[in-house]
PDB file of C-alpha atoms in Angstrom:
ATOM      1  CA  UNK A   1      -9.732  13.339  -3.151  1.00 39.00           C
ATOM      2  CA  UNK A   2     -11.978  10.363  -3.767  1.00 41.00           C
ATOM      3  CA  UNK A   3     -14.106   7.703  -2.114  1.00 49.00           C
ATOM      4  CA  UNK A   4     -14.735  10.123   0.778  1.00 71.00           C
ATOM      5  CA  UNK A   5     -11.228   9.511   2.150  1.00 79.00           C
ATOM      6  CA  UNK A   6      -9.188  12.668   1.614  1.00 85.00           C
ATOM      7  CA  UNK A   7      -5.406  12.212   1.388  1.00 82.00           C
ATOM      8  CA  UNK A   8      -3.485  15.471   1.787  1.00 84.00           C
ATOM      9  CA  UNK A   9      -0.181  14.744   0.039  1.00 78.00           C
ATOM     10  CA  UNK A  10       1.025  18.173  -1.104  1.00 81.00           C
ATOM     11  CA  UNK A  11       3.276  19.997   1.354  1.00 83.00           C
ATOM     12  CA  UNK A  12       2.530  23.434   2.815  1.00 82.00           C
ATOM     13  CA  UNK A  13      -1.148  23.410   1.951  1.00 84.00           C
ATOM     14  CA  UNK A  14      -3.987  25.184   3.731  1.00 88.00           C
ATOM     15  CA  UNK A  15      -7.232  23.443   4.638  1.00 90.00           C
ATOM     16  CA  UNK A  16     -10.268  25.461   5.668  1.00 91.00           C
ATOM     17  CA  UNK A  17     -14.060  25.365   5.928  1.00 92.00           C
ATOM     18  CA  UNK A  18     -16.469  27.549   4.009  1.00 91.00           C
ATOM     19  CA  UNK A  19     -20.246  27.047   3.725  1.00 90.00           C
ATOM     20  CA  UNK A  20     -20.170  23.378   4.634  1.00 91.00           C
ATOM     21  CA  UNK A  21     -17.293  22.461   2.348  1.00 93.00           C
ATOM     22  CA  UNK A  22     -13.665  21.545   2.977  1.00 93.00           C
ATOM     23  CA  UNK A  23     -11.252  23.544   0.811  1.00 92.00           C
ATOM     24  CA  UNK A  24      -7.666  22.435   0.196  1.00 90.00           C
ATOM     25  CA  UNK A  25      -5.416  25.164  -1.164  1.00 87.00           C
ATOM     26  CA  UNK A  26      -1.944  24.223  -2.408  1.00 83.00           C
ATOM     27  CA  UNK A  27       0.447  25.125  -5.198  1.00 82.00           C
ATOM     28  CA  UNK A  28      -1.623  22.824  -7.429  1.00 80.00           C
ATOM     29  CA  UNK A  29      -4.702  25.008  -6.952  1.00 86.00           C
ATOM     30  CA  UNK A  30      -7.865  24.824  -4.829  1.00 90.00           C
ATOM     31  CA  UNK A  31     -10.065  21.765  -4.475  1.00 89.00           C
ATOM     32  CA  UNK A  32     -13.161  21.230  -2.358  1.00 91.00           C
ATOM     33  CA  UNK A  33     -15.541  18.563  -1.119  1.00 90.00           C
ATOM     34  CA  UNK A  34     -18.718  18.654   1.008  1.00 92.00           C
ATOM     35  CA  UNK A  35     -17.718  17.974   4.622  1.00 92.00           C
ATOM     36  CA  UNK A  36     -20.713  15.674   5.103  1.00 88.00           C
ATOM     37  CA  UNK A  37     -19.301  13.373   2.398  1.00 86.00           C
ATOM     38  CA  UNK A  38     -15.869  12.933   4.034  1.00 87.00           C
ATOM     39  CA  UNK A  39     -15.250   9.794   6.054  1.00 80.00           C
ATOM     40  CA  UNK A  40     -11.601  10.435   6.892  1.00 83.00           C
ATOM     41  CA  UNK A  41      -8.966  13.134   6.459  1.00 89.00           C
ATOM     42  CA  UNK A  42      -5.428  11.746   6.241  1.00 87.00           C
ATOM     43  CA  UNK A  43      -2.702  14.358   6.668  1.00 86.00           C
ATOM     44  CA  UNK A  44       0.220  12.866   4.718  1.00 79.00           C
ATOM     45  CA  UNK A  45       2.195  16.048   4.059  1.00 81.00           C
ATOM     46  CA  UNK A  46       4.261  18.559   5.999  1.00 82.00           C
ATOM     47  CA  UNK A  47       3.280  22.117   6.819  1.00 85.00           C
ATOM     48  CA  UNK A  48      -0.490  21.576   6.651  1.00 88.00           C
ATOM     49  CA  UNK A  49      -2.591  24.039   8.649  1.00 85.00           C
ATOM     50  CA  UNK A  50      -6.181  23.380   9.738  1.00 87.00           C
ATOM     51  CA  UNK A  51      -8.594  25.802  11.354  1.00 85.00           C
ATOM     52  CA  UNK A  52     -10.402  24.924  14.594  1.00 87.00           C
ATOM     53  CA  UNK A  53     -13.706  25.538  12.801  1.00 89.00           C
ATOM     54  CA  UNK A  54     -12.820  22.909  10.216  1.00 91.00           C
ATOM     55  CA  UNK A  55     -11.724  20.367  12.843  1.00 91.00           C
ATOM     56  CA  UNK A  56     -14.982  20.841  14.753  1.00 92.00           C
ATOM     57  CA  UNK A  57     -17.044  20.504  11.576  1.00 92.00           C
ATOM     58  CA  UNK A  58     -15.250  17.308  10.557  1.00 91.00           C
ATOM     59  CA  UNK A  59     -15.738  15.724  13.983  1.00 89.00           C
ATOM     60  CA  UNK A  60     -19.410  16.725  14.013  1.00 89.00           C
ATOM     61  CA  UNK A  61     -19.745  14.973  10.629  1.00 86.00           C
ATOM     62  CA  UNK A  62     -18.359  11.745  12.167  1.00 80.00           C
ATOM     63  CA  UNK A  63     -15.058  12.081  10.311  1.00 85.00           C
ATOM     64  CA  UNK A  64     -11.708  10.689  11.470  1.00 84.00           C
ATOM     65  CA  UNK A  65      -8.628  12.933  11.245  1.00 89.00           C
ATOM     66  CA  UNK A  66      -5.495  10.791  10.984  1.00 85.00           C
ATOM     67  CA  UNK A  67      -2.154  12.379  11.937  1.00 84.00           C
ATOM     68  CA  UNK A  68       1.164  11.106  10.532  1.00 82.00           C
ATOM     69  CA  UNK A  69       4.752  11.540  11.699  1.00 80.00           C
ATOM     70  CA  UNK A  70       7.603  13.064   9.681  1.00 75.00           C
ATOM     71  CA  UNK A  71       8.133   9.546   8.308  1.00 69.00           C
ATOM     72  CA  UNK A  72       4.451   9.393   7.284  1.00 71.00           C
ATOM     73  CA  UNK A  73       3.641   6.718   9.851  1.00 73.00           C
ATOM     74  CA  UNK A  74       0.323   6.982  11.763  1.00 77.00           C
ATOM     75  CA  UNK A  75       0.945   8.436  15.221  1.00 81.00           C
ATOM     76  CA  UNK A  76      -2.568   9.352  16.326  1.00 81.00           C
ATOM     77  CA  UNK A  77      -6.053  10.308  15.299  1.00 79.00           C
ATOM     78  CA  UNK A  78      -8.837  12.670  16.248  1.00 84.00           C
ATOM     79  CA  UNK A  79     -12.245  11.041  16.642  1.00 77.00           C
ATOM     80  CA  UNK A  80     -15.776  12.151  17.467  1.00 77.00           C
ATOM     81  CA  UNK A  81     -16.546  11.274  21.110  1.00 62.00           C
ATOM     82  CA  UNK A  82     -19.059   8.491  20.250  1.00 57.00           C
ATOM     83  CA  UNK A  83     -16.708   6.837  17.795  1.00 57.00           C
ATOM     84  CA  UNK A  84     -13.794   4.527  18.529  1.00 53.00           C
ATOM     85  CA  UNK A  85     -13.900   1.345  16.456  1.00 57.00           C
ATOM     86  CA  UNK A  86     -16.609  -0.367  14.438  1.00 64.00           C
ATOM     87  CA  UNK A  87     -17.962  -2.600  17.195  1.00 68.00           C
ATOM     88  CA  UNK A  88     -19.253  -5.439  15.007  1.00 71.00           C
ATOM     89  CA  UNK A  89     -16.068  -5.577  12.941  1.00 76.00           C
ATOM     90  CA  UNK A  90     -13.948  -5.411  16.091  1.00 73.00           C
ATOM     91  CA  UNK A  91     -15.768  -8.341  17.705  1.00 74.00           C
ATOM     92  CA  UNK A  92     -15.296 -10.510  14.631  1.00 75.00           C
ATOM     93  CA  UNK A  93     -11.642  -9.518  14.258  1.00 79.00           C
ATOM     94  CA  UNK A  94     -10.817 -10.287  17.881  1.00 76.00           C
ATOM     95  CA  UNK A  95     -12.613 -13.641  17.950  1.00 76.00           C
ATOM     96  CA  UNK A  96     -12.847 -14.910  14.359  1.00 67.00           C
ATOM     97  CA  UNK A  97     -13.272 -18.569  13.566  1.00 79.00           C
ATOM     98  CA  UNK A  98     -10.120 -20.396  12.603  1.00 85.00           C
ATOM     99  CA  UNK A  99     -11.811 -21.269   9.306  1.00 89.00           C
ATOM    100  CA  UNK A 100     -12.497 -17.593   8.469  1.00 90.00           C
ATOM    101  CA  UNK A 101      -8.982 -16.503   9.377  1.00 90.00           C
ATOM    102  CA  UNK A 102      -7.484 -19.262   7.228  1.00 91.00           C
ATOM    103  CA  UNK A 103      -9.804 -18.468   4.312  1.00 93.00           C
ATOM    104  CA  UNK A 104      -8.825 -14.788   4.378  1.00 94.00           C
ATOM    105  CA  UNK A 105      -5.135 -15.660   4.489  1.00 94.00           C
ATOM    106  CA  UNK A 106      -5.437 -18.132   1.613  1.00 93.00           C
ATOM    107  CA  UNK A 107      -6.976 -15.442  -0.615  1.00 95.00           C
ATOM    108  CA  UNK A 108      -4.215 -13.002   0.353  1.00 96.00           C
ATOM    109  CA  UNK A 109      -1.469 -15.579  -0.201  1.00 95.00           C
ATOM    110  CA  UNK A 110      -2.820 -16.682  -3.584  1.00 94.00           C
ATOM    111  CA  UNK A 111      -2.914 -13.060  -4.777  1.00 95.00           C
ATOM    112  CA  UNK A 112       0.619 -12.463  -3.519  1.00 96.00           C
ATOM    113  CA  UNK A 113       2.058 -15.437  -5.416  1.00 94.00           C
ATOM    114  CA  UNK A 114      -0.008 -14.579  -8.508  1.00 94.00           C
ATOM    115  CA  UNK A 115       1.364 -11.025  -8.454  1.00 96.00           C
ATOM    116  CA  UNK A 116       4.902 -12.349  -7.967  1.00 96.00           C
ATOM    117  CA  UNK A 117       4.348 -14.607 -10.964  1.00 94.00           C
ATOM    118  CA  UNK A 118       3.278 -11.577 -13.014  1.00 95.00           C
ATOM    119  CA  UNK A 119       6.468  -9.734 -12.046  1.00 96.00           C
ATOM    120  CA  UNK A 120       8.545 -12.653 -13.348  1.00 95.00           C
ATOM    121  CA  UNK A 121       6.518 -12.448 -16.581  1.00 94.00           C
ATOM    122  CA  UNK A 122       7.400  -8.746 -16.642  1.00 95.00           C
ATOM    123  CA  UNK A 123      11.088  -9.685 -16.388  1.00 93.00           C
ATOM    124  CA  UNK A 124      10.608 -11.782 -19.554  1.00 88.00           C
ATOM    125  CA  UNK A 125      12.007 -15.038 -18.183  1.00 82.00           C
ATOM    126  CA  UNK A 126      12.150 -17.927 -20.630  1.00 76.00           C
ATOM    127  CA  UNK A 127       9.899 -19.981 -18.336  1.00 83.00           C
ATOM    128  CA  UNK A 128       8.066 -18.977 -15.186  1.00 87.00           C
ATOM    129  CA  UNK A 129       9.051 -21.074 -12.146  1.00 87.00           C
ATOM    130  CA  UNK A 130       6.086 -19.783 -10.121  1.00 89.00           C
ATOM    131  CA  UNK A 131       3.500 -21.474 -12.352  1.00 85.00           C
ATOM    132  CA  UNK A 132       3.635 -24.585 -10.200  1.00 84.00           C
ATOM    133  CA  UNK A 133       2.934 -22.610  -7.033  1.00 82.00           C
ATOM    134  CA  UNK A 134      -0.102 -20.838  -8.492  1.00 75.00           C
ATOM    135  CA  UNK A 135      -1.579 -24.067  -9.881  1.00 70.00           C
ATOM    136  CA  UNK A 136      -0.574 -26.261  -6.953  1.00 65.00           C
ATOM    137  CA  UNK A 137       0.043 -25.980  -3.218  1.00 74.00           C
ATOM    138  CA  UNK A 138       0.434 -22.409  -1.891  1.00 76.00           C
ATOM    139  CA  UNK A 139       3.881 -22.682  -0.336  1.00 83.00           C
ATOM    140  CA  UNK A 140       4.789 -19.090   0.563  1.00 87.00           C
ATOM    141  CA  UNK A 141       8.364 -19.758   1.700  1.00 87.00           C
ATOM    142  CA  UNK A 142       9.400 -21.847  -1.304  1.00 90.00           C
ATOM    143  CA  UNK A 143       7.711 -19.459  -3.729  1.00 92.00           C
ATOM    144  CA  UNK A 144       9.546 -16.505  -2.163  1.00 92.00           C
ATOM    145  CA  UNK A 145      12.948 -18.205  -2.467  1.00 92.00           C
ATOM    146  CA  UNK A 146      12.354 -19.008  -6.130  1.00 92.00           C
ATOM    147  CA  UNK A 147      10.909 -15.569  -6.858  1.00 94.00           C
ATOM    148  CA  UNK A 148      13.645 -13.479  -5.261  1.00 93.00           C
ATOM    149  CA  UNK A 149      16.369 -15.696  -6.719  1.00 92.00           C
ATOM    150  CA  UNK A 150      15.072 -14.815 -10.199  1.00 92.00           C
ATOM    151  CA  UNK A 151      14.433 -11.187  -9.235  1.00 94.00           C
ATOM    152  CA  UNK A 152      17.950 -10.479  -7.932  1.00 91.00           C
ATOM    153  CA  UNK A 153      19.621 -12.205 -10.875  1.00 90.00           C
ATOM    154  CA  UNK A 154      17.528 -10.264 -13.386  1.00 91.00           C
ATOM    155  CA  UNK A 155      18.594  -6.942 -11.825  1.00 89.00           C
ATOM    156  CA  UNK A 156      22.237  -8.037 -11.630  1.00 83.00           C
ATOM    157  CA  UNK A 157      22.383  -7.623  -7.850  1.00 81.00           C
ATOM    158  CA  UNK A 158      25.476  -9.791  -7.576  1.00 77.00           C
ATOM    159  CA  UNK A 159      25.895 -11.556  -4.222  1.00 79.00           C
ATOM    160  CA  UNK A 160      22.639 -10.179  -2.799  1.00 80.00           C
ATOM    161  CA  UNK A 161      19.513 -11.942  -1.578  1.00 78.00           C
ATOM    162  CA  UNK A 162      16.493 -11.226   0.631  1.00 82.00           C
ATOM    163  CA  UNK A 163      18.263 -12.851   3.567  1.00 73.00           C
ATOM    164  CA  UNK A 164      18.476 -10.514   6.566  1.00 65.00           C
ATOM    165  CA  UNK A 165      22.234 -11.053   6.550  1.00 67.00           C
ATOM    166  CA  UNK A 166      22.521  -9.357   3.171  1.00 66.00           C
ATOM    167  CA  UNK A 167      21.959  -5.636   2.975  1.00 74.00           C
ATOM    168  CA  UNK A 168      23.111  -4.331  -0.407  1.00 84.00           C
ATOM    169  CA  UNK A 169      21.628  -1.657  -2.627  1.00 88.00           C
ATOM    170  CA  UNK A 170      18.687  -3.676  -4.015  1.00 90.00           C
ATOM    171  CA  UNK A 171      17.528  -4.717  -0.553  1.00 89.00           C
ATOM    172  CA  UNK A 172      17.755  -1.071   0.494  1.00 87.00           C
ATOM    173  CA  UNK A 173      15.456  -0.018  -2.369  1.00 90.00           C
ATOM    174  CA  UNK A 174      12.972  -2.816  -1.659  1.00 93.00           C
ATOM    175  CA  UNK A 175      12.917  -2.126   2.075  1.00 89.00           C
ATOM    176  CA  UNK A 176      12.316   1.575   1.537  1.00 87.00           C
ATOM    177  CA  UNK A 177       9.445   0.852  -0.856  1.00 91.00           C
ATOM    178  CA  UNK A 178       7.921  -1.661   1.570  1.00 92.00           C
ATOM    179  CA  UNK A 179       8.144   0.861   4.425  1.00 88.00           C
ATOM    180  CA  UNK A 180       6.159   3.424   2.401  1.00 87.00           C
ATOM    181  CA  UNK A 181       3.602   0.724   1.549  1.00 92.00           C
ATOM    182  CA  UNK A 182       3.370  -0.255   5.234  1.00 90.00           C
ATOM    183  CA  UNK A 183       2.510   3.300   6.224  1.00 85.00           C
ATOM    184  CA  UNK A 184      -0.210   3.593   3.580  1.00 88.00           C
ATOM    185  CA  UNK A 185      -1.844   0.274   4.512  1.00 92.00           C
ATOM    186  CA  UNK A 186      -1.712   1.182   8.211  1.00 89.00           C
ATOM    187  CA  UNK A 187      -3.648   4.376   7.508  1.00 84.00           C
ATOM    188  CA  UNK A 188      -6.427   2.509   5.689  1.00 88.00           C
ATOM    189  CA  UNK A 189      -6.694  -0.097   8.445  1.00 89.00           C
ATOM    190  CA  UNK A 190      -7.333   2.621  11.023  1.00 85.00           C
ATOM    191  CA  UNK A 191      -9.853   4.429   8.827  1.00 83.00           C
ATOM    192  CA  UNK A 192     -11.892   1.272   8.236  1.00 86.00           C
ATOM    193  CA  UNK A 193     -12.271   0.368  11.901  1.00 82.00           C
ATOM    194  CA  UNK A 194      -9.797  -2.506  12.111  1.00 87.00           C
ATOM    195  CA  UNK A 195      -7.134  -3.147  14.749  1.00 86.00           C
ATOM    196  CA  UNK A 196      -3.672  -3.298  13.215  1.00 88.00           C
ATOM    197  CA  UNK A 197      -2.430  -5.237  16.266  1.00 88.00           C
ATOM    198  CA  UNK A 198      -4.515  -8.336  15.457  1.00 88.00           C
ATOM    199  CA  UNK A 199      -3.550 -10.255  12.326  1.00 89.00           C
ATOM    200  CA  UNK A 200      -4.950 -13.241  10.465  1.00 90.00           C
ATOM    201  CA  UNK A 201      -1.572 -14.921   9.872  1.00 87.00           C
ATOM    202  CA  UNK A 202       1.370 -12.903  11.182  1.00 83.00           C
ATOM    203  CA  UNK A 203       1.862 -13.201  14.933  1.00 78.00           C
ATOM    204  CA  UNK A 204       1.666 -10.270  17.313  1.00 70.00           C
ATOM    205  CA  UNK A 205       4.972  -9.048  18.717  1.00 71.00           C
ATOM    206  CA  UNK A 206       5.940  -6.075  20.836  1.00 62.00           C
ATOM    207  CA  UNK A 207       5.154  -2.833  18.975  1.00 65.00           C
ATOM    208  CA  UNK A 208       4.266  -4.695  15.795  1.00 76.00           C
ATOM    209  CA  UNK A 209       1.215  -4.494  13.552  1.00 86.00           C
ATOM    210  CA  UNK A 210       0.563  -7.990  12.164  1.00 93.00           C
ATOM    211  CA  UNK A 211      -2.586  -7.052  10.239  1.00 94.00           C
ATOM    212  CA  UNK A 212      -0.559  -4.457   8.301  1.00 94.00           C
ATOM    213  CA  UNK A 213       1.931  -7.158   7.315  1.00 94.00           C
ATOM    214  CA  UNK A 214      -0.888  -9.543   6.358  1.00 96.00           C
ATOM    215  CA  UNK A 215      -2.743  -7.065   4.162  1.00 97.00           C
ATOM    216  CA  UNK A 216       0.324  -5.620   2.439  1.00 96.00           C
ATOM    217  CA  UNK A 217       1.607  -9.007   1.184  1.00 97.00           C
ATOM    218  CA  UNK A 218      -0.143  -9.011  -2.243  1.00 97.00           C
ATOM    219  CA  UNK A 219       1.062  -5.441  -2.880  1.00 97.00           C
ATOM    220  CA  UNK A 220       4.745  -6.125  -2.250  1.00 97.00           C
ATOM    221  CA  UNK A 221       5.225  -7.401  -5.844  1.00 97.00           C
ATOM    222  CA  UNK A 222       3.888  -4.103  -7.134  1.00 97.00           C
ATOM    223  CA  UNK A 223       6.647  -2.344  -5.201  1.00 96.00           C
ATOM    224  CA  UNK A 224       9.054  -4.842  -6.781  1.00 97.00           C
ATOM    225  CA  UNK A 225       7.785  -3.906 -10.248  1.00 96.00           C
ATOM    226  CA  UNK A 226       8.235  -0.204  -9.579  1.00 95.00           C
ATOM    227  CA  UNK A 227      11.755  -0.922  -8.324  1.00 95.00           C
ATOM    228  CA  UNK A 228      12.486  -2.718 -11.615  1.00 94.00           C
ATOM    229  CA  UNK A 229      11.326   0.314 -13.572  1.00 93.00           C
ATOM    230  CA  UNK A 230      13.415   2.714 -11.548  1.00 92.00           C
ATOM    231  CA  UNK A 231      16.577   0.577 -11.588  1.00 90.00           C
ATOM    232  CA  UNK A 232      16.407  -0.030 -15.320  1.00 87.00           C
ATOM    233  CA  UNK A 233      15.674   3.637 -16.014  1.00 85.00           C
ATOM    234  CA  UNK A 234      18.413   4.849 -13.685  1.00 84.00           C
ATOM    235  CA  UNK A 235      21.031   2.455 -15.092  1.00 80.00           C
ATOM    236  CA  UNK A 236      20.170   3.617 -18.613  1.00 79.00           C
ATOM    237  CA  UNK A 237      21.075   7.171 -17.581  1.00 77.00           C
ATOM    238  CA  UNK A 238      24.311   6.525 -15.720  1.00 75.00           C
ATOM    239  CA  UNK A 239      27.402   4.357 -15.871  1.00 68.00           C
ATOM    240  CA  UNK A 240      27.309   3.802 -12.107  1.00 67.00           C
ATOM    241  CA  UNK A 241      25.918   0.329 -11.408  1.00 66.00           C
ATOM    242  CA  UNK A 242      25.299   0.904  -7.683  1.00 73.00           C
ATOM    243  CA  UNK A 243      22.688   3.549  -6.773  1.00 75.00           C
ATOM    244  CA  UNK A 244      23.626   5.533  -3.684  1.00 71.00           C
ATOM    245  CA  UNK A 245      23.616   9.097  -2.372  1.00 74.00           C
ATOM    246  CA  UNK A 246      21.551  11.380  -4.636  1.00 77.00           C
ATOM    247  CA  UNK A 247      20.273   8.340  -6.548  1.00 80.00           C
ATOM    248  CA  UNK A 248      18.577   7.049  -3.390  1.00 80.00           C
ATOM    249  CA  UNK A 249      16.907  10.443  -2.937  1.00 80.00           C
ATOM    250  CA  UNK A 250      15.601  10.236  -6.502  1.00 84.00           C
ATOM    251  CA  UNK A 251      14.297   6.750  -5.805  1.00 88.00           C
ATOM    252  CA  UNK A 252      12.557   7.868  -2.592  1.00 84.00           C
ATOM    253  CA  UNK A 253      10.734  10.586  -4.512  1.00 84.00           C
ATOM    254  CA  UNK A 254       9.847   8.182  -7.319  1.00 89.00           C
ATOM    255  CA  UNK A 255       8.457   5.428  -5.088  1.00 90.00           C
ATOM    256  CA  UNK A 256       6.522   7.875  -2.909  1.00 85.00           C
ATOM    257  CA  UNK A 257       4.840   9.405  -5.951  1.00 85.00           C
ATOM    258  CA  UNK A 258       4.298   6.037  -7.620  1.00 90.00           C
ATOM    259  CA  UNK A 259       2.498   4.433  -4.681  1.00 89.00           C
ATOM    260  CA  UNK A 260       0.017   7.304  -4.796  1.00 84.00           C
ATOM    261  CA  UNK A 261      -0.337   7.818  -8.553  1.00 87.00           C
ATOM    262  CA  UNK A 262       0.139   4.392 -10.187  1.00 93.00           C
ATOM    263  CA  UNK A 263      -3.186   3.037 -11.436  1.00 93.00           C
ATOM    264  CA  UNK A 264      -4.694  -0.435 -11.125  1.00 94.00           C
ATOM    265  CA  UNK A 265      -7.835  -1.884 -12.674  1.00 93.00           C
ATOM    266  CA  UNK A 266     -11.048  -2.148 -10.671  1.00 91.00           C
ATOM    267  CA  UNK A 267     -14.110  -3.584 -12.392  1.00 84.00           C
ATOM    268  CA  UNK A 268     -14.791  -1.299 -15.391  1.00 83.00           C
ATOM    269  CA  UNK A 269     -12.402   1.501 -14.535  1.00 87.00           C
ATOM    270  CA  UNK A 270      -8.959   2.185 -13.099  1.00 91.00           C
ATOM    271  CA  UNK A 271      -8.029   3.659  -9.737  1.00 91.00           C
ATOM    272  CA  UNK A 272      -5.025   5.356  -8.254  1.00 91.00           C
ATOM    273  CA  UNK A 273      -3.264   2.825  -6.067  1.00 93.00           C
ATOM    274  CA  UNK A 274      -3.825   4.926  -2.935  1.00 89.00           C
ATOM    275  CA  UNK A 275      -7.594   4.655  -3.518  1.00 90.00           C
ATOM    276  CA  UNK A 276      -7.409   0.983  -4.472  1.00 93.00           C
ATOM    277  CA  UNK A 277      -5.766   0.277  -1.109  1.00 94.00           C
ATOM    278  CA  UNK A 278      -8.769   1.807   0.643  1.00 91.00           C
ATOM    279  CA  UNK A 279     -11.188  -0.423  -1.288  1.00 94.00           C
ATOM    280  CA  UNK A 280      -9.015  -3.478  -0.597  1.00 96.00           C
ATOM    281  CA  UNK A 281      -8.851  -2.812   3.156  1.00 95.00           C
ATOM    282  CA  UNK A 282     -12.569  -2.024   3.264  1.00 93.00           C
ATOM    283  CA  UNK A 283     -13.260  -5.420   1.671  1.00 96.00           C
ATOM    284  CA  UNK A 284     -11.201  -7.092   4.417  1.00 95.00           C
ATOM    285  CA  UNK A 285     -13.270  -5.249   7.035  1.00 92.00           C
ATOM    286  CA  UNK A 286     -16.462  -6.455   5.324  1.00 92.00           C
ATOM    287  CA  UNK A 287     -15.173 -10.016   5.372  1.00 92.00           C
ATOM    288  CA  UNK A 288     -14.937  -9.837   9.167  1.00 90.00           C
ATOM    289  CA  UNK A 289     -18.313  -8.157   9.443  1.00 88.00           C
ATOM    290  CA  UNK A 290     -20.050 -10.732   7.216  1.00 90.00           C
ATOM    291  CA  UNK A 291     -17.933 -13.672   8.438  1.00 89.00           C
ATOM    292  CA  UNK A 292     -17.121 -14.550   4.836  1.00 91.00           C
ATOM    293  CA  UNK A 293     -14.106 -13.925   2.556  1.00 92.00           C
ATOM    294  CA  UNK A 294     -16.145 -13.874  -0.643  1.00 92.00           C
ATOM    295  CA  UNK A 295     -16.231 -10.064  -0.969  1.00 90.00           C
ATOM    296  CA  UNK A 296     -12.475  -9.562  -0.634  1.00 96.00           C
ATOM    297  CA  UNK A 297     -11.054  -7.606  -3.570  1.00 96.00           C
ATOM    298  CA  UNK A 298      -7.272  -7.486  -3.972  1.00 97.00           C
ATOM    299  CA  UNK A 299      -5.514  -5.271  -6.561  1.00 95.00           C
ATOM    300  CA  UNK A 300      -3.808  -7.119  -9.399  1.00 94.00           C
ATOM    301  CA  UNK A 301      -0.781  -5.908 -11.341  1.00 94.00           C
ATOM    302  CA  UNK A 302      -1.592  -4.686 -14.823  1.00 93.00           C
ATOM    303  CA  UNK A 303       1.623  -5.356 -16.727  1.00 94.00           C
ATOM    304  CA  UNK A 304       0.740  -2.972 -19.545  1.00 93.00           C
ATOM    305  CA  UNK A 305       0.283  -0.103 -17.072  1.00 93.00           C
ATOM    306  CA  UNK A 306       3.511  -1.077 -15.325  1.00 94.00           C
ATOM    307  CA  UNK A 307       5.387  -1.192 -18.632  1.00 91.00           C
ATOM    308  CA  UNK A 308       4.130   2.246 -19.633  1.00 88.00           C
ATOM    309  CA  UNK A 309       4.851   3.725 -16.218  1.00 87.00           C
ATOM    310  CA  UNK A 310       8.596   3.352 -16.740  1.00 68.00           C
ATOM    311  CA  UNK A 311       8.568   6.551 -18.800  1.00 45.00           C
ATOM    312  CA  UNK A 312       7.732   8.545 -15.653  1.00 48.00           C
ATOM    313  CA  UNK A 313      11.195   7.860 -14.231  1.00 46.00           C
ATOM    314  CA  UNK A 314      13.044  10.696 -15.955  1.00 46.00           C
ATOM    315  CA  UNK A 315      10.483  13.162 -14.615  1.00 43.00           C
ATOM    316  CA  UNK A 316      11.091  12.038 -11.044  1.00 42.00           C
TER     317      UNK A 316
END
């Protein structure tokens, strides 16, 4: 629980109200927070029970309650009657200037390629082919082809690529990690008063959420780094070179925990990634509100933290 956005991630917990505080009781113990300090309650676990008194108190305190499906995707939310979206942010998101939209996307794209470059550093390549993209023209398509070519070779995913025609085990791991990331970004977008249906770069399609795909781009390489850790750790423990069956279940647990618990640097301290996502999305909302991209903060990959995190694999 932090930054006034409460993520309930432990299954079969009980949430109740007592003397103006929200209490969350689970197998990990009991934690509490003043209800007046909570901006959003995100129910990201199964078997959570809430009392009607608590729901009423949260709504009276202008708090959003976000409900997720069994796949942890947002399916609805409970709002106080006066509250729908942040009107000023909504107006700027719906009708932004072309210059603002392009400036936001350029910051996102630069961070994505920079983070991809850091992942290739993490793979200890003799030379980094993404240097020219960071220092020169931001060509997303060309950078992606170079990046994933190196990535798949380094993990010995023979005959695989990120082409939609190729499925394979490594694509399956990446796609699962990206789907978890998508769900988490979608939650933050809703909480911070943005419309997921309106993007800054990706185009709207039927039942798609282009802003989710825009905002998640710089965080995809972090998923890639966690996949590297898991694959290398798993291959060190088994002679089987293709993870499937129970191995995929282990990976699902690992990536779900990692995208909540992994820490990134923010100013003078570090944050859990789940909290860093909230700050990142909030900075995007502020950029629309202030009609300027200067306040956008995007998490960077700390390679030392990523390198040390590999030792968590055996515990997953």
